[in-house]
Amino acid sequence: MLLDFSRANVHEMQLLLEFVRITVAKHGHEHAGLVTLADFTGAEVDHTVAMRIKEVLTLDRPFVKKTAWVGAETIPHAFMENFHNFSQREITTFKTRDEAMDWLVEGSTQ
């Protein structure tokens, strides 16, 4: 599942995160073990957005098998650490969508 947050402002991020929370839960029940690719290129991530990301990561944990992020270089390191620690999820970051997609499908055809 592609989660395209690229170039979203703070208000758009809040709306998109709520959509993601609902959509991942709905699809997670239908398909065990979703893989997600989130693109944060140029997205605005302030403290409020970071708190919501943390919540959504925690809520969708039962449904998501692997998570890859691109464009996360501009997200403060403290936020990234908080996402990982609070959600107890491994978030792997990549420079490009292609690299992320290659990693996500790695081993899934076995």
Tab-separated table of C-alpha atoms in Angstrom:
chain	number	residue	atom	x	y	z
A	1	MET	CA	0.000	0.000	0.000
A	2	LEU	CA	1.444	3.365	-1.052
A	3	LEU	CA	0.933	6.162	1.469
A	4	ASP	CA	1.772	9.354	-0.406
A	5	PHE	CA	2.301	12.221	2.029
A	6	SER	CA	4.671	14.022	-0.335
A	7	ARG	CA	4.459	17.812	-0.198
A	8	ALA	CA	1.527	17.697	2.262
A	9	ASN	CA	1.164	20.589	4.682
A	10	VAL	CA	0.343	20.099	8.369
A	11	HIS	CA	-3.435	20.221	7.835
A	12	GLU	CA	-3.272	17.780	4.916
A	13	MET	CA	-1.034	15.466	6.952
A	14	GLN	CA	-3.655	15.281	9.719
A	15	LEU	CA	-6.397	14.424	7.208
A	16	LEU	CA	-4.238	11.876	5.388
A	17	LEU	CA	-3.184	10.174	8.623
A	18	GLU	CA	-6.815	9.673	9.635
A	19	PHE	CA	-7.546	8.218	6.193
A	20	VAL	CA	-4.536	5.898	6.541
A	21	ARG	CA	-5.653	4.717	9.989
A	22	ILE	CA	-9.097	3.750	8.680
A	23	THR	CA	-7.873	2.272	5.394
A	24	VAL	CA	-5.067	0.154	6.856
A	25	ALA	CA	-7.380	-1.311	9.499
A	26	LYS	CA	-10.016	-2.111	6.873
A	27	HIS	CA	-7.550	-3.738	4.473
A	28	GLY	CA	-5.606	-5.364	7.272
A	29	HIS	CA	-8.617	-7.455	8.204
A	30	GLU	CA	-8.983	-8.545	4.569
A	31	HIS	CA	-5.301	-9.234	3.860
A	32	ALA	CA	-3.021	-10.414	6.610
A	33	GLY	CA	0.391	-8.793	6.551
A	34	LEU	CA	0.201	-5.572	4.548
A	35	VAL	CA	3.391	-3.955	3.356
A	36	THR	CA	3.391	-0.160	3.278
A	37	LEU	CA	5.511	2.416	1.516
A	38	ALA	CA	5.157	5.925	2.946
A	39	ASP	CA	6.576	8.848	0.974
A	40	PHE	CA	7.269	11.913	3.146
A	41	THR	CA	9.205	13.860	0.506
A	42	GLY	CA	8.619	17.557	1.186
A	43	ALA	CA	5.927	16.867	3.806
A	44	GLU	CA	5.537	19.135	6.832
A	45	VAL	CA	5.971	17.192	10.069
A	46	ASP	CA	5.561	19.321	13.167
A	47	HIS	CA	5.054	18.118	16.752
A	48	THR	CA	1.281	17.652	16.293
A	49	VAL	CA	1.746	15.630	13.102
A	50	ALA	CA	4.509	13.576	14.737
A	51	MET	CA	2.169	12.692	17.611
A	52	ARG	CA	-0.484	11.541	15.140
A	53	ILE	CA	2.031	9.506	13.126
A	54	LYS	CA	3.076	7.790	16.354
A	55	GLU	CA	-0.562	6.941	17.164
A	56	VAL	CA	-1.334	5.647	13.674
A	57	LEU	CA	1.819	3.505	13.616
A	58	THR	CA	0.739	1.927	16.889
A	59	LEU	CA	-2.855	1.350	15.814
A	60	ASP	CA	-1.933	-0.238	12.485
A	61	ARG	CA	0.807	-2.462	13.959
A	62	PRO	CA	-1.401	-5.622	13.919
A	63	PHE	CA	-2.069	-5.229	10.202
A	64	VAL	CA	1.326	-4.235	8.770
A	65	LYS	CA	4.101	-6.744	8.143
A	66	LYS	CA	6.757	-4.392	6.709
A	67	THR	CA	7.085	-0.620	6.523
A	68	ALA	CA	9.382	1.406	4.283
A	69	TRP	CA	9.670	5.196	4.267
A	70	VAL	CA	11.195	7.559	1.738
A	71	GLY	CA	11.749	11.276	2.150
A	72	ALA	CA	12.156	10.937	5.905
A	73	GLU	CA	15.537	12.719	5.975
A	74	THR	CA	13.856	15.984	6.981
A	75	ILE	CA	11.943	14.426	9.877
A	76	PRO	CA	13.870	15.183	13.076
A	77	HIS	CA	15.811	12.237	14.471
A	78	ALA	CA	14.061	12.602	17.841
A	79	PHE	CA	10.679	12.118	16.128
A	80	MET	CA	11.950	9.018	14.303
A	81	GLU	CA	13.247	7.526	17.568
A	82	ASN	CA	9.920	8.291	19.212
A	83	PHE	CA	7.993	6.604	16.364
A	84	HIS	CA	10.049	3.449	16.743
A	85	ASN	CA	10.013	3.312	20.535
A	86	PHE	CA	6.341	4.111	21.041
A	87	SER	CA	4.932	1.959	18.235
A	88	GLN	CA	7.377	-0.940	18.715
A	89	ARG	CA	7.638	-1.089	14.922
A	90	GLU	CA	10.669	-1.242	12.718
A	91	ILE	CA	10.655	1.585	10.175
A	92	THR	CA	13.212	1.172	7.421
A	93	THR	CA	14.109	4.291	5.443
A	94	PHE	CA	15.279	4.559	1.850
A	95	LYS	CA	16.388	7.303	-0.522
A	96	THR	CA	14.067	6.279	-3.380
A	97	ARG	CA	10.711	4.595	-3.864
A	98	ASP	CA	12.375	1.984	-6.083
A	99	GLU	CA	14.796	0.969	-3.321
A	100	ALA	CA	11.935	0.811	-0.835
A	101	MET	CA	9.754	-1.287	-3.141
A	102	ASP	CA	12.611	-3.710	-3.817
A	103	TRP	CA	13.080	-4.192	-0.072
A	104	LEU	CA	9.351	-4.593	0.556
A	105	VAL	CA	8.935	-7.392	-1.981
A	106	GLU	CA	12.165	-9.092	-0.969
A	107	GLY	CA	11.314	-12.537	0.343
A	108	SER	CA	7.560	-12.099	-0.142
A	109	THR	CA	7.435	-14.445	-3.142
A	110	GLN	CA	8.817	-17.409	-1.221
